[in-house]
mmCIF file of C-alpha atoms in Angstrom:
data_model
loop_
_atom_site.group_PDB
_atom_site.id
_atom_site.type_symbol
_atom_site.label_atom_id
_atom_site.label_comp_id
_atom_site.label_asym_id
_atom_site.label_seq_id
_atom_site.Cartn_x
_atom_site.Cartn_y
_atom_site.Cartn_z
ATOM 1 C CA MET A 249 33.963 3.379 6.116
ATOM 2 C CA THR A 250 30.315 3.393 7.093
ATOM 3 C CA LEU A 251 27.933 6.039 5.880
ATOM 4 C CA PHE A 252 25.801 5.837 9.010
ATOM 5 C CA ALA A 253 26.339 7.466 12.399
ATOM 6 C CA ALA A 254 25.638 5.688 15.675
ATOM 7 C CA ARG A 255 22.346 6.550 17.379
ATOM 8 C CA THR A 256 23.552 8.138 20.624
ATOM 9 C CA SER A 257 20.651 10.292 21.820
ATOM 10 C CA VAL A 258 17.142 11.356 20.890
ATOM 11 C CA GLU A 259 18.402 14.905 20.348
ATOM 12 C CA GLN A 260 21.162 13.685 18.021
ATOM 13 C CA VAL A 261 18.681 11.594 16.005
ATOM 14 C CA GLU A 262 15.970 14.271 15.771
ATOM 15 C CA LEU A 263 18.050 17.441 15.503
ATOM 16 C CA GLY A 264 21.609 16.379 14.701
ATOM 17 C CA ASP A 265 23.374 16.730 11.371
ATOM 18 C CA LYS A 266 24.434 13.075 10.955
ATOM 19 C CA PHE A 267 22.459 10.288 9.305
ATOM 20 C CA ALA A 268 21.735 7.604 11.921
ATOM 21 C CA PRO A 269 19.057 5.362 10.411
ATOM 22 C CA ARG A 270 17.015 2.943 12.508
ATOM 23 C CA PHE A 271 16.405 -0.409 10.859
ATOM 24 C CA ASP A 272 13.614 -2.644 12.192
ATOM 25 C CA ALA A 273 14.042 -6.070 13.812
ATOM 26 C CA ASN A 274 14.411 -7.596 10.331
ATOM 27 C CA GLY A 275 17.137 -5.108 9.394
ATOM 28 C CA LEU A 276 14.836 -3.108 7.106
ATOM 29 C CA ILE A 277 13.905 0.547 6.691
ATOM 30 C CA PRO A 278 10.847 1.497 4.579
ATOM 31 C CA ALA A 279 11.395 3.776 1.592
ATOM 32 C CA ILE A 280 8.547 5.534 -0.180
ATOM 33 C CA VAL A 281 9.538 6.227 -3.789
ATOM 34 C CA LEU A 282 8.243 9.288 -5.663
ATOM 35 C CA ASP A 283 8.992 10.432 -9.178
ATOM 36 C CA VAL A 284 10.514 13.899 -9.532
ATOM 37 C CA GLY A 285 7.004 15.286 -10.045
ATOM 38 C CA GLY A 286 5.974 14.022 -6.614
ATOM 39 C CA HIS A 287 3.779 11.095 -7.710
ATOM 40 C CA VAL A 288 3.994 8.003 -5.503
ATOM 41 C CA LEU A 289 5.560 5.099 -7.388
ATOM 42 C CA MET A 290 6.142 2.393 -4.795
ATOM 43 C CA LEU A 291 7.029 1.405 -1.266
ATOM 44 C CA GLY A 292 10.210 -0.593 -0.886
ATOM 45 C CA TYR A 293 12.363 -1.810 1.969
ATOM 46 C CA MET A 294 16.098 -1.338 2.287
ATOM 47 C CA THR A 295 18.749 -3.151 4.275
ATOM 48 C CA ALA A 296 21.857 -1.231 5.307
ATOM 49 C CA GLU A 297 23.600 -2.717 2.263
ATOM 50 C CA ALA A 298 20.813 -1.634 -0.103
ATOM 51 C CA LEU A 299 20.840 1.867 1.363
ATOM 52 C CA GLU A 300 24.621 2.146 1.070
ATOM 53 C CA LEU A 301 24.500 0.946 -2.556
ATOM 54 C CA THR A 302 21.751 3.459 -3.295
ATOM 55 C CA VAL A 303 23.768 6.335 -1.853
ATOM 56 C CA ARG A 304 27.020 5.287 -3.523
ATOM 57 C CA THR A 305 25.584 4.504 -6.991
ATOM 58 C CA ARG A 306 22.610 6.900 -7.007
ATOM 59 C CA GLU A 307 20.512 3.989 -8.310
ATOM 60 C CA ALA A 308 17.733 2.651 -6.081
ATOM 61 C CA HIS A 309 18.455 -0.722 -4.464
ATOM 62 C CA PHE A 310 16.037 -2.596 -2.219
ATOM 63 C CA TRP A 311 15.622 -5.795 -0.262
ATOM 64 C CA SER A 312 13.023 -8.095 -1.774
ATOM 65 C CA ARG A 313 11.046 -9.578 1.097
ATOM 66 C CA SER A 314 9.414 -12.121 -1.230
ATOM 67 C CA ARG A 315 12.708 -13.347 -2.724
ATOM 68 C CA GLY A 316 14.879 -12.699 0.321
ATOM 69 C CA ALA A 317 17.455 -10.958 -1.855
ATOM 70 C CA LEU A 318 19.058 -7.619 -2.598
ATOM 71 C CA TRP A 319 18.008 -6.126 -5.937
ATOM 72 C CA ARG A 320 18.619 -3.035 -8.029
ATOM 73 C CA LYS A 321 15.313 -1.566 -9.186
ATOM 74 C CA GLY A 322 15.064 -2.118 -12.917
ATOM 75 C CA GLU A 323 17.675 -4.885 -13.096
ATOM 76 C CA HIS A 324 15.260 -7.052 -15.117
ATOM 77 C CA SER A 325 13.029 -4.446 -16.791
ATOM 78 C CA GLY A 326 15.655 -1.811 -17.500
ATOM 79 C CA PHE A 327 13.397 0.732 -15.756
ATOM 80 C CA THR A 328 16.041 1.826 -13.273
ATOM 81 C CA GLN A 329 15.480 4.571 -10.724
ATOM 82 C CA THR A 330 18.114 7.305 -10.550
ATOM 83 C CA VAL A 331 17.990 8.896 -7.108
ATOM 84 C CA GLU A 332 17.780 12.693 -7.062
ATOM 85 C CA GLN A 333 17.030 13.165 -3.352
ATOM 86 C CA ILE A 334 16.562 11.140 -0.175
ATOM 87 C CA LEU A 335 14.398 12.564 2.608
ATOM 88 C CA VAL A 336 14.691 11.262 6.160
ATOM 89 C CA ASP A 337 11.835 11.391 8.669
ATOM 90 C CA ASP A 338 12.106 12.851 12.168
ATOM 91 C CA ASP A 339 13.298 9.731 13.967
ATOM 92 C CA GLN A 340 15.241 8.410 10.974
ATOM 93 C CA ASP A 341 13.273 5.181 10.572
ATOM 94 C CA ALA A 342 11.665 5.909 7.202
ATOM 95 C CA LEU A 343 12.867 7.383 3.920
ATOM 96 C CA VAL A 344 11.425 9.061 0.844
ATOM 97 C CA LEU A 345 13.355 8.715 -2.411
ATOM 98 C CA ARG A 346 12.771 11.134 -5.295
ATOM 99 C CA VAL A 347 13.792 9.383 -8.495
ATOM 100 C CA ARG A 348 13.917 9.596 -12.270
ATOM 101 C CA VAL A 349 12.634 6.392 -13.839
ATOM 102 C CA ALA A 350 14.335 5.140 -17.012
ATOM 103 C CA GLY A 351 11.153 3.767 -18.529
ATOM 104 C CA PRO A 352 7.370 3.880 -18.435
ATOM 105 C CA GLY A 353 6.727 2.412 -15.009
ATOM 106 C CA SER A 354 7.792 1.067 -11.639
ATOM 107 C CA CYS A 355 5.176 -1.604 -10.960
ATOM 108 C CA HIS A 356 5.745 -5.289 -11.730
ATOM 109 C CA VAL A 357 2.067 -5.477 -12.799
ATOM 110 C CA GLY A 358 2.738 -2.998 -15.624
ATOM 111 C CA TYR A 359 1.451 0.271 -14.206
ATOM 112 C CA THR A 360 3.418 3.482 -13.741
ATOM 113 C CA SER A 361 2.830 3.298 -9.988
ATOM 114 C CA CYS A 362 2.353 0.343 -7.669
ATOM 115 C CA PHE A 363 -0.477 2.430 -6.190
ATOM 116 C CA TYR A 364 -2.821 2.096 -9.183
ATOM 117 C CA ARG A 365 -5.963 1.442 -7.095
ATOM 118 C CA GLU A 366 -7.785 3.172 -4.266
ATOM 119 C CA LEU A 367 -10.083 2.035 -1.493
ATOM 120 C CA LEU A 368 -13.687 3.024 -2.250
ATOM 121 C CA LEU A 369 -14.666 4.608 1.047
ATOM 122 C CA ASP A 370 -18.104 5.985 0.162
ATOM 123 C CA GLY A 371 -21.128 3.698 0.329
ATOM 124 C CA THR A 372 -19.275 0.832 1.941
ATOM 125 C CA ASP A 373 -21.224 -2.121 3.294
ATOM 126 C CA GLU A 374 -19.985 -2.903 6.790
ATOM 127 C CA GLN A 375 -20.793 -6.582 6.216
ATOM 128 C CA ALA A 376 -18.640 -6.900 3.078
ATOM 129 C CA PRO A 377 -14.938 -6.461 2.335
ATOM 130 C CA LEU A 378 -13.913 -2.998 1.172
ATOM 131 C CA ALA A 379 -13.898 -2.502 -2.589
ATOM 132 C CA VAL A 380 -11.007 -1.116 -4.609
ATOM 133 C CA GLY A 381 -11.244 0.943 -7.789
ATOM 134 C CA GLN A 382 -8.740 1.632 -10.545
ATOM 135 C CA ILE A 383 -7.177 5.086 -10.586
ATOM 136 C CA GLU A 384 -4.536 4.275 -13.198
ATOM 137 C CA LEU A 385 -6.693 2.939 -16.023
ATOM 138 C CA ALA A 386 -4.132 1.715 -18.532
ATOM 139 C CA ARG A 387 -0.956 -0.232 -18.013
ATOM 140 C CA ALA A 388 2.231 1.586 -18.961
ATOM 141 C CA PHE A 389 3.964 -1.536 -20.298
ATOM 142 C CA ASP A 390 3.423 -5.239 -20.958
ATOM 143 C CA ALA A 391 4.560 -6.821 -17.691
ATOM 144 C CA ASP A 392 4.249 -10.373 -19.064
ATOM 145 C CA ALA A 393 6.742 -9.563 -21.824
ATOM 146 C CA VAL A 394 9.111 -7.538 -19.633
ATOM 147 C CA TYR A 395 9.264 -10.131 -16.857
ATOM 148 C CA ALA A 396 8.890 -13.273 -18.993
ATOM 149 C CA GLY A 397 10.286 -16.315 -17.232
ATOM 150 C CA LEU A 398 10.550 -14.648 -13.820
ATOM 151 C CA PRO A 399 8.367 -15.630 -10.855
ATOM 152 C CA ASN A 400 5.663 -13.193 -9.792
ATOM 153 C CA PRO A 401 6.743 -11.556 -6.495
ATOM 154 C CA THR A 402 3.176 -11.197 -5.194
ATOM 155 C CA GLN A 403 2.553 -13.544 -2.278
ATOM 156 C CA LEU A 404 -0.814 -14.834 -1.094
#
């Protein structure tokens, strides 16, 4: 039994009472992840399978674009994300997950949030690349120890 309704009309998608998600051409739907306090932790992508697993288990599952594989958040670190709420946007092509994290962070670099830097917008030089500045000054955990032996998912 599928958890998702068919997308039959704009009215049904925007105003109806059934979940009819729209996945992109790669079969993905973006999911912004917040902690229960409302702080942004990460942006992940879900396949239909990842979304179904998330709903059924109440643990966040995603599709790793770098590894090309389904994964449960925290499967290596132990810092799982228990889903408290899932918000759906107006045309059902983006999600927001509110989660409780079982550990100090959600970022593979070791920070609490994957959004640990900001663009420095003031005083920018139009001839130079934009600068970024740290907003989360200390790492929440030792990423090298937690992910020892695993490949870094960051791609150049």
